[in-house]
mmCIF file of C-alpha atoms and ligand atoms in Angstrom:
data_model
loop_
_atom_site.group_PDB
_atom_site.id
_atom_site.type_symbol
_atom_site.label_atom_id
_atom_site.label_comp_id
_atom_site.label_asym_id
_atom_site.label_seq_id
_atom_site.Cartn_x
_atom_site.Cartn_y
_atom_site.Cartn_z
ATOM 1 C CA UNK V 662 2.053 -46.664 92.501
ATOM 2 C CA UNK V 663 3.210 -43.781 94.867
ATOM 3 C CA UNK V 664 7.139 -44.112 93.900
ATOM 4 C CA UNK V 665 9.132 -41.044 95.139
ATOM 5 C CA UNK V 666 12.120 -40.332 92.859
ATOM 6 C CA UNK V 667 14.991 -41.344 94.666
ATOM 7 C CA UNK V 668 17.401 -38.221 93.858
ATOM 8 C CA UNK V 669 14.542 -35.476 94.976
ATOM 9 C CA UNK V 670 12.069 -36.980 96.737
ATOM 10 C CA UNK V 671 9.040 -35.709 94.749
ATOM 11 C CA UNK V 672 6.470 -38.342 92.956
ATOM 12 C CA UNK V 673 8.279 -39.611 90.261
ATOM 13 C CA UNK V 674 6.732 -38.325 86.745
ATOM 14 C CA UNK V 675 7.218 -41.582 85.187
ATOM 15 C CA UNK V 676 5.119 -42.861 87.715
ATOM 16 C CA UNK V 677 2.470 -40.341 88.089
ATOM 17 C CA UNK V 678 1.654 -40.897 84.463
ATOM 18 C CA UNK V 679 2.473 -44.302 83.977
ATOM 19 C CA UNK V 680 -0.198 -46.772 82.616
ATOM 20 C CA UNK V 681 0.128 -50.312 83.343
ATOM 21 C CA UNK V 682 0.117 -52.801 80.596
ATOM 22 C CA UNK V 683 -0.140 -56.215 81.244
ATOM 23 C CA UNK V 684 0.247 -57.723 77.954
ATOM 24 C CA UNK V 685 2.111 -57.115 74.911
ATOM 25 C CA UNK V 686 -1.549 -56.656 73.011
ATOM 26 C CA UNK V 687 -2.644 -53.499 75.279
ATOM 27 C CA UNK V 688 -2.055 -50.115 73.768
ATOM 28 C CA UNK V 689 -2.540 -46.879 75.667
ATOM 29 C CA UNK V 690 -5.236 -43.948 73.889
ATOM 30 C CA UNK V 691 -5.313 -40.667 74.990
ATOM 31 C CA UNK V 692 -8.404 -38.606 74.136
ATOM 32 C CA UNK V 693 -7.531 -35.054 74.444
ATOM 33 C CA UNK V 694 -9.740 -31.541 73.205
ATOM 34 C CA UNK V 695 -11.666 -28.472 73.976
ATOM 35 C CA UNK V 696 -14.159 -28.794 76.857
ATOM 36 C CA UNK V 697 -17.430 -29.708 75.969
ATOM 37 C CA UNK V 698 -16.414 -31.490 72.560
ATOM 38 C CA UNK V 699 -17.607 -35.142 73.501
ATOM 39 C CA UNK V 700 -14.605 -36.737 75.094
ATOM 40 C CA UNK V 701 -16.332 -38.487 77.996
ATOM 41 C CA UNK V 702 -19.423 -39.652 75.386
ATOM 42 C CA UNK V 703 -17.095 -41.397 73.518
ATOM 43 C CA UNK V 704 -15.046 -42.703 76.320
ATOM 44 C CA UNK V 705 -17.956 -43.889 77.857
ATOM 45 C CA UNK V 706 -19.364 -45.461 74.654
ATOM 46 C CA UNK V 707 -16.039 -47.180 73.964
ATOM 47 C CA UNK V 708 -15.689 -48.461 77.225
ATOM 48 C CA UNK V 709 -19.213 -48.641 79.011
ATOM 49 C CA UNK V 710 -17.984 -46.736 81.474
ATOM 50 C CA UNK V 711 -20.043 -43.535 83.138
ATOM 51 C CA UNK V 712 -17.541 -40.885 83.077
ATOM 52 C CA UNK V 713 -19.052 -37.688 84.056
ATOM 53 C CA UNK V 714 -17.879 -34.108 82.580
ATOM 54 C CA UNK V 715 -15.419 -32.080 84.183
ATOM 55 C CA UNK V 716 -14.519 -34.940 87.190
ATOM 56 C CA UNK V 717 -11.482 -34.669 86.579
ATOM 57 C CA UNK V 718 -9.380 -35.588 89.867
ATOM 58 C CA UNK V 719 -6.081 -34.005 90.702
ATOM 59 C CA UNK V 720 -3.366 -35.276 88.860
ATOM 60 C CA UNK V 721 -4.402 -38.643 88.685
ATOM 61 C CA UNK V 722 -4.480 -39.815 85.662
ATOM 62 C CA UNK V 723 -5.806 -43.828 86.657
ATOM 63 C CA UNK V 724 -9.599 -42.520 87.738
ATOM 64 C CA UNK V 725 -10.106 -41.525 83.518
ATOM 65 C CA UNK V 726 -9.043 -45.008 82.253
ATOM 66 C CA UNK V 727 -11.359 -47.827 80.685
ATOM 67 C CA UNK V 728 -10.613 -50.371 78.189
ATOM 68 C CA UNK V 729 -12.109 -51.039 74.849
ATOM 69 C CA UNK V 730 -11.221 -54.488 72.707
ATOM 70 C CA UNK V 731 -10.641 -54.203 68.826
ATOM 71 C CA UNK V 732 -9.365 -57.127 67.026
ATOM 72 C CA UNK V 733 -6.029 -58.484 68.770
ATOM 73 C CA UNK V 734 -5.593 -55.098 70.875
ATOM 74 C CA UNK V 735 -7.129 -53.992 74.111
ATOM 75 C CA UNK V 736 -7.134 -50.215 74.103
ATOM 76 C CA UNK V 737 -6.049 -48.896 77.459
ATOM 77 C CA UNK V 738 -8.739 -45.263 76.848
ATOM 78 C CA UNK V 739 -7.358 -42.409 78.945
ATOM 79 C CA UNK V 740 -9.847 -39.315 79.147
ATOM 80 C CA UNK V 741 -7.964 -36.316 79.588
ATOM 81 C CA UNK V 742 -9.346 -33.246 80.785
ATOM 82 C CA UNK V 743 -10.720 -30.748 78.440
ATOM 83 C CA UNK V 744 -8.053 -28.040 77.731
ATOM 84 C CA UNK V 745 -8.059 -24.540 75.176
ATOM 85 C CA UNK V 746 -4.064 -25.215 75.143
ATOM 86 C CA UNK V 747 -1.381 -26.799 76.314
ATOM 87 C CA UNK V 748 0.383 -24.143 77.848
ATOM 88 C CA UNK V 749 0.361 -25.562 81.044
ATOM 89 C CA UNK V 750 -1.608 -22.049 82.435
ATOM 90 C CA UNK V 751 -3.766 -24.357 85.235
ATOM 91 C CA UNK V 752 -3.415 -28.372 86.628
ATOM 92 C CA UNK V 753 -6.145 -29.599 83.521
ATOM 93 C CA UNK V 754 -3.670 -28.124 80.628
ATOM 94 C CA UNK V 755 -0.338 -29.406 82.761
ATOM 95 C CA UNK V 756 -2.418 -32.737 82.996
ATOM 96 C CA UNK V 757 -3.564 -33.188 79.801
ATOM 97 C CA UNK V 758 0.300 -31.551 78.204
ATOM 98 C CA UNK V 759 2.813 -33.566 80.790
ATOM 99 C CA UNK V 760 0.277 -37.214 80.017
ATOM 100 C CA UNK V 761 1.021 -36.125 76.088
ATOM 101 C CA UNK V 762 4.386 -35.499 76.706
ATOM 102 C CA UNK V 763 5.465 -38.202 79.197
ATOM 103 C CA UNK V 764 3.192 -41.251 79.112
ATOM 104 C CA UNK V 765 3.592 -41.064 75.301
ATOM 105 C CA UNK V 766 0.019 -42.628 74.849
ATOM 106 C CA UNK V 767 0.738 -45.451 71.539
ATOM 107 C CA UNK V 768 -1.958 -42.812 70.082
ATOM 108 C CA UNK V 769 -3.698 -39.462 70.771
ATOM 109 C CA UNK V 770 -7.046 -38.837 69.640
ATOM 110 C CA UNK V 771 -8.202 -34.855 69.416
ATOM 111 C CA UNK V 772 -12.103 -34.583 69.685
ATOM 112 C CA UNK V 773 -12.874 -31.027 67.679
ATOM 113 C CA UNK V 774 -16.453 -29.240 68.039
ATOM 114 C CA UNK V 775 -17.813 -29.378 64.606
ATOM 115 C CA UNK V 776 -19.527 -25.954 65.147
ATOM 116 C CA UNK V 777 -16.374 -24.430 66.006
ATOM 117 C CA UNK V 778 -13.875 -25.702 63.856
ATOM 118 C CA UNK V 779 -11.224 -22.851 63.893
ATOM 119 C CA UNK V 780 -11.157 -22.517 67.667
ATOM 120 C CA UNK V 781 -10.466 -25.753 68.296
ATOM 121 C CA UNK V 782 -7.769 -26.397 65.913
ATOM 122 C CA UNK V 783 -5.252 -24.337 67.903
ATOM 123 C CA UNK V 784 -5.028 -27.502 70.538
ATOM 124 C CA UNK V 785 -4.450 -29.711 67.680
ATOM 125 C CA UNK V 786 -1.899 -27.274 66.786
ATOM 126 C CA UNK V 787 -0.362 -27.790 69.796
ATOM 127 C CA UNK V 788 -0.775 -31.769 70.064
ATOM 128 C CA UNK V 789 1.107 -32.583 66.887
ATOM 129 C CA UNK V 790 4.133 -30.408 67.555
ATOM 130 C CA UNK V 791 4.565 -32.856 70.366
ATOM 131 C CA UNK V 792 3.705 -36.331 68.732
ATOM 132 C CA UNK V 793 2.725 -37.203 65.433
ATOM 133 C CA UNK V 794 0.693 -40.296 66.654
ATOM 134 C CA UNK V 795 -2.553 -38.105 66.579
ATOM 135 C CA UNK V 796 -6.054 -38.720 64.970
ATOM 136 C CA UNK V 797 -8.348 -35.735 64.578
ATOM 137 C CA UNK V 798 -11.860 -36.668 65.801
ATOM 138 C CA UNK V 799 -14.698 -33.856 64.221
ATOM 139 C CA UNK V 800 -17.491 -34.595 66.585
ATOM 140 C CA UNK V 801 -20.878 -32.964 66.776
ATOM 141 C CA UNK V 802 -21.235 -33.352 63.376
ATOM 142 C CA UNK V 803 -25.162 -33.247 63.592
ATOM 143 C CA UNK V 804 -24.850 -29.647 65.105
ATOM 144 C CA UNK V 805 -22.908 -28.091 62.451
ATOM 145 C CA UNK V 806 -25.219 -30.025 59.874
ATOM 146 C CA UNK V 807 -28.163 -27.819 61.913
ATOM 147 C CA UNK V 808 -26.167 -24.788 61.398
ATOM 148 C CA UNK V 809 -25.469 -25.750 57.902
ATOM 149 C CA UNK V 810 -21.535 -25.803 58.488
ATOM 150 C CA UNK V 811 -19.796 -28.417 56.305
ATOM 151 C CA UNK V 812 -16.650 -29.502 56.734
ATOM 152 C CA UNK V 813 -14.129 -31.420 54.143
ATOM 153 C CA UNK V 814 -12.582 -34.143 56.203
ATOM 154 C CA UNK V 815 -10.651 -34.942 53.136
ATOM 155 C CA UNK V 816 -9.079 -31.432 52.998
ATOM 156 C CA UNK V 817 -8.580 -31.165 56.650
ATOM 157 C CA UNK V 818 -6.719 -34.457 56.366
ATOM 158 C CA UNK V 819 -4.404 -33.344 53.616
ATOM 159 C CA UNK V 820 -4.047 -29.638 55.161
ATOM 160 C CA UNK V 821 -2.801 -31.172 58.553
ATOM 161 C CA UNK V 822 -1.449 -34.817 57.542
ATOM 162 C CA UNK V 823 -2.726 -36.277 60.125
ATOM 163 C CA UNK V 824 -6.402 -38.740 59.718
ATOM 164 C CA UNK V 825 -9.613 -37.158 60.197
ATOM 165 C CA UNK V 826 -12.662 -38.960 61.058
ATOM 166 C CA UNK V 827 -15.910 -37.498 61.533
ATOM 167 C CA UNK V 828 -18.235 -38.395 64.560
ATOM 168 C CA UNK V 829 -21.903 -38.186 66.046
ATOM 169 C CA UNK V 830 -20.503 -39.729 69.593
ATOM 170 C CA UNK V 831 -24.326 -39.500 71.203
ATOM 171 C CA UNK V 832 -25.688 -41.752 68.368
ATOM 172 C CA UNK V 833 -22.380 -43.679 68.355
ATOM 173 C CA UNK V 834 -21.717 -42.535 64.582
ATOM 174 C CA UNK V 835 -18.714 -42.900 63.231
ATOM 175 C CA UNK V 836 -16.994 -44.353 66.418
ATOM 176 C CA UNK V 837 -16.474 -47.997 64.319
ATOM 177 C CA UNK V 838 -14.640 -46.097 61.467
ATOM 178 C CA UNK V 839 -13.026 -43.580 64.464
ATOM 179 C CA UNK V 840 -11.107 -46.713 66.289
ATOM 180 C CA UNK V 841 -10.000 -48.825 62.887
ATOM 181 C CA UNK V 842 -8.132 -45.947 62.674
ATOM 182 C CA UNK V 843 -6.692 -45.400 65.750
ATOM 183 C CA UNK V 844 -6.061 -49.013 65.892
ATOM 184 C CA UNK V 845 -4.005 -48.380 62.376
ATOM 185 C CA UNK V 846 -2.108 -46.291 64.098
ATOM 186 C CA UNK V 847 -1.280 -48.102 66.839
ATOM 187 C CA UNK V 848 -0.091 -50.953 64.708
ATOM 188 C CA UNK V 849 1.963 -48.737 62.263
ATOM 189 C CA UNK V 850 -0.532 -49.326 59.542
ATOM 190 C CA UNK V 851 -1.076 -45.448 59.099
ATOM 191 C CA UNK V 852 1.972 -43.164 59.844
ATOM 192 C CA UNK V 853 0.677 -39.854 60.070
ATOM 193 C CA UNK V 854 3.429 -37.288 59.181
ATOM 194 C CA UNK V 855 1.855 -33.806 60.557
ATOM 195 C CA UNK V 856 2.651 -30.947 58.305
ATOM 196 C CA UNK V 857 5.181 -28.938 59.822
ATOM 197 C CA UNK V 858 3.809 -25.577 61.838
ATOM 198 C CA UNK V 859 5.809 -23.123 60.389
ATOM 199 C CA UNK V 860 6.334 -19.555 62.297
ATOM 200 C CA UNK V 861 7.299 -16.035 61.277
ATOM 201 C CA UNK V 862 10.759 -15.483 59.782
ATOM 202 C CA UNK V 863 12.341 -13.433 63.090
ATOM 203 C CA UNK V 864 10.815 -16.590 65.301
ATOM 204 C CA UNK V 865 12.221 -19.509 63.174
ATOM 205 C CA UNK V 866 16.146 -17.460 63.798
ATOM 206 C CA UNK V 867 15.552 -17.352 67.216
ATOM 207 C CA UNK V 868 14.417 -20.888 67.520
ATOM 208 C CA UNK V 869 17.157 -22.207 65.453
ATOM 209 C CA UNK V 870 19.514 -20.292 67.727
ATOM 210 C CA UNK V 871 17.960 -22.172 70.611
ATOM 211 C CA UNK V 872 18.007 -25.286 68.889
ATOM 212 C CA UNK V 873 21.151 -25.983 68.131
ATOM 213 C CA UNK V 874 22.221 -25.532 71.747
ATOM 214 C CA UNK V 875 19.544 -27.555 73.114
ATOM 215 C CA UNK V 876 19.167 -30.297 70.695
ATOM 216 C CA UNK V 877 22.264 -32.542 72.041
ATOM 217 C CA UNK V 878 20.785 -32.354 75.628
ATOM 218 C CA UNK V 879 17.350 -33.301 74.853
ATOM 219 C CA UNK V 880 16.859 -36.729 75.557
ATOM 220 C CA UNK V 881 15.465 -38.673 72.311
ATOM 221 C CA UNK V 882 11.405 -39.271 73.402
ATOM 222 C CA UNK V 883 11.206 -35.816 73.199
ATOM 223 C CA UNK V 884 10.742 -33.505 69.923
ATOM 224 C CA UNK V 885 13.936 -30.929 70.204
ATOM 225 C CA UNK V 886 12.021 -27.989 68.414
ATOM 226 C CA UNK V 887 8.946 -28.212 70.497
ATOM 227 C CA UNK V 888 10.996 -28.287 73.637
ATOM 228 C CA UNK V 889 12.719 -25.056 72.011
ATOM 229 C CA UNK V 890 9.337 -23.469 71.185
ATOM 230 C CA UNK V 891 8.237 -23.554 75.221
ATOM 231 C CA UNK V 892 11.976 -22.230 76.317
ATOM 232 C CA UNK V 893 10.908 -19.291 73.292
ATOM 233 C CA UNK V 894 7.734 -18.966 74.854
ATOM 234 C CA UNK V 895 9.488 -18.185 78.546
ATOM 235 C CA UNK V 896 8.401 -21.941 80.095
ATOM 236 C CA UNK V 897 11.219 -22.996 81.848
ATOM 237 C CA UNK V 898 9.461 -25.679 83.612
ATOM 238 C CA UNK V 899 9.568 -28.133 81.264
ATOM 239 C CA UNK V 900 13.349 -28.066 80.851
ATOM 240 C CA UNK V 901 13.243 -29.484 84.732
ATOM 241 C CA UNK V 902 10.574 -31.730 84.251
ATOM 242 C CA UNK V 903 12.581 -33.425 80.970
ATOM 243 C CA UNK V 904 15.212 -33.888 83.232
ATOM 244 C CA UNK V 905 13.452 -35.077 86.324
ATOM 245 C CA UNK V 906 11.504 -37.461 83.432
ATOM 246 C CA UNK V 907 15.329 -38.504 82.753
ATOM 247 C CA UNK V 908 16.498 -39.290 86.200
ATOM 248 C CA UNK V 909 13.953 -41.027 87.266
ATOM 249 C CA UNK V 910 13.555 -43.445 84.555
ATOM 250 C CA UNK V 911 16.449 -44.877 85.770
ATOM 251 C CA UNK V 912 15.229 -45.537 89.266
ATOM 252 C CA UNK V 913 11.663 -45.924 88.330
ATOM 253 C CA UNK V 914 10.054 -49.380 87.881
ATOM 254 C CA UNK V 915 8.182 -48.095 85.120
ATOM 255 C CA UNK V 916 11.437 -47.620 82.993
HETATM 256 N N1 GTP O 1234 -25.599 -33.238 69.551
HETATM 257 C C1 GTP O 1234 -24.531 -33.873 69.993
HETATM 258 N N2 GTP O 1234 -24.198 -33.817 71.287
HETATM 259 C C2 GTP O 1234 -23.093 -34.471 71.698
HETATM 260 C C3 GTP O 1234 -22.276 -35.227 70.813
HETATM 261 N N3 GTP O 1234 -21.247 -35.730 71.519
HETATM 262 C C4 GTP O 1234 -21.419 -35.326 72.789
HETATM 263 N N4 GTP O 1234 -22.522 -34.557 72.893
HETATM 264 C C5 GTP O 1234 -23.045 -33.887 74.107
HETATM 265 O O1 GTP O 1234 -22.147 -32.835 74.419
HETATM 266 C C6 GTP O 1234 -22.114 -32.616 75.849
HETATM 267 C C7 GTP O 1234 -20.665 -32.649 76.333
HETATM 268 O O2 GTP O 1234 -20.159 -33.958 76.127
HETATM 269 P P1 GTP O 1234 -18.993 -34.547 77.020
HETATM 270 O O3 GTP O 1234 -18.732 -35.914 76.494
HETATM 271 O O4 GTP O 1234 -19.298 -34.443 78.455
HETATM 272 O O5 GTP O 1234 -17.823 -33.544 76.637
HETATM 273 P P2 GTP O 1234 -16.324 -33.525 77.226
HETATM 274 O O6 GTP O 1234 -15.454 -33.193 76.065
HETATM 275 O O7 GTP O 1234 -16.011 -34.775 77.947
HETATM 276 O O8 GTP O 1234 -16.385 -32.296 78.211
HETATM 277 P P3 GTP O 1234 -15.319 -31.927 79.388
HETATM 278 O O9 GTP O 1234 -15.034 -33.176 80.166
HETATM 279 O O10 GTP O 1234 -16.014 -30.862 80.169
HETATM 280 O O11 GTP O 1234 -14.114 -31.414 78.695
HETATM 281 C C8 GTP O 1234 -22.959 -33.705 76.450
HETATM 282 O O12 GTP O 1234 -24.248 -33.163 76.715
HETATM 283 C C9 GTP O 1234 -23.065 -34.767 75.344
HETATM 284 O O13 GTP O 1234 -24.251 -35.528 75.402
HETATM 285 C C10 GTP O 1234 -22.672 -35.275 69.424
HETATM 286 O O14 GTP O 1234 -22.008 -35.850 68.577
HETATM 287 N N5 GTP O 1234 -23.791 -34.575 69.080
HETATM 288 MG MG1 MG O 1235 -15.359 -35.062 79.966
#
């Protein structure tokens, strides 16, 4: 903990987000979403834990983790703060983006409000342009049942290619049938293979354009066209942080 990067002096990224994993079995689990969608009530279901809403300290990423056991894994949970986007437009999106983006958690699990479906689904949007190791949780499923809102997991599934599993976290509902699948993931069992986000036609030339300058410098853990969507979208910042993420992997004991 605490490593400075040796060429620039600030806290290394590698090690700000870096979870520890002390045995070949562990695998790291983000949980990611809206506020207010039941990350923390699962989290703290999965690993008996008390996590409280909103606590979400600094940058550090270490105060949100618990561990949950599922056949020959340990799941290393990390609760992420609640987030519209992942724009990086305050410290909870940058958290919740750069932990996506740099600790490249074995598996990412979005927790959707039920009730509000289409709001929601911009974040997971914006998850699975940047990994495809992402499970769609549909939580509060006993509110939109009160509000007579159905929802096709099925078709939600198919529409986004990514697995879908619906949840009650407060009566524990669906949380058994929620981490088989993340733990499917994890082990390769499921390869979900998001459906492509396409954009209008004067976007796609421009990001082409930017593409194929940028696609030989960005370094292979990182998907080339979302990387080219934030340098479309004026965010700079992430260009440095890719290559701060580069140089200090090599120094960092984390590498
Ligand atoms: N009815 C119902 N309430 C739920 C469910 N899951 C969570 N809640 C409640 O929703 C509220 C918010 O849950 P949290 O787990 O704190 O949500 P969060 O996503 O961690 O929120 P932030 O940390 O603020 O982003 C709490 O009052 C929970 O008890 C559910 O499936 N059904
Ligand atoms: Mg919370």
């Amino acid at each position: 903990m605490g490593l400075t990067c040796s060429s620039c002096k600030r806290k290394s990224i590698v090690d700000l987000y870096h979870v520890e994993k002390t045995s070949n079995n562990q695998v790291v689990v983000a949980l990611a979403g809206n506020p207010n969608t039941g990350k923390s009530t699962i989290f703290n279901e999965l690993t008996g834990l008390k996590q409280h809403t909103g606590n979400w300290p600094g940058k550090t990423v270490t105060n949100a983790k618990g561990f949950h056991k599922r056949k020959d894994k340990e799941f290393i949970i990390v609760d992420l703060p609640g987030t519209y986007s992942l724009l990086a437009n305050s410290v909870e999106e940058e958290v919740a983006r750069d932990f996506i983006c740099f600790a490249k958690p074995d598996a990412t699990i979005v927790v959707v409000d039920a009730t509000c479906l289409e709001r929601n689904l911009n974040l997971v949007l914006q998850v699975i342009e940047i990994t495809n190791r992402v499970i769609l949780c549909v939580n509060l499923l006993d509110e939109a049942e009160k509000k007579h809102i159905k929802i096709d997991l099925k078709k939600l599934s198919d529409e986004l290619g990514i697995p879908v599993v619906g949840t009650i976290a407060r009566n524990r509902k669906g949380l058994e049938t929620l981490m088989d699948t993340v733990y499917n993931v994890c082990t390769k069992k499921i390869i979900p293979r998001p459906t492509p986000i396409p954009y209008p036609k004067t976007i796609e030339t421009e990001l082409q354009k930017i593409l194929s300058m940028i696609e030989p410098l960005v370094p292979n853990d990182f998907n080339p066209r979302w990387v080219a969507l934030r340098l479309l979208d004026g965010d700079t910042d992430i260009l440095d942080k890719i290559k701060h993420f580069t140089d200090c992997k090599g120094a960092c004991k984390h590498a």
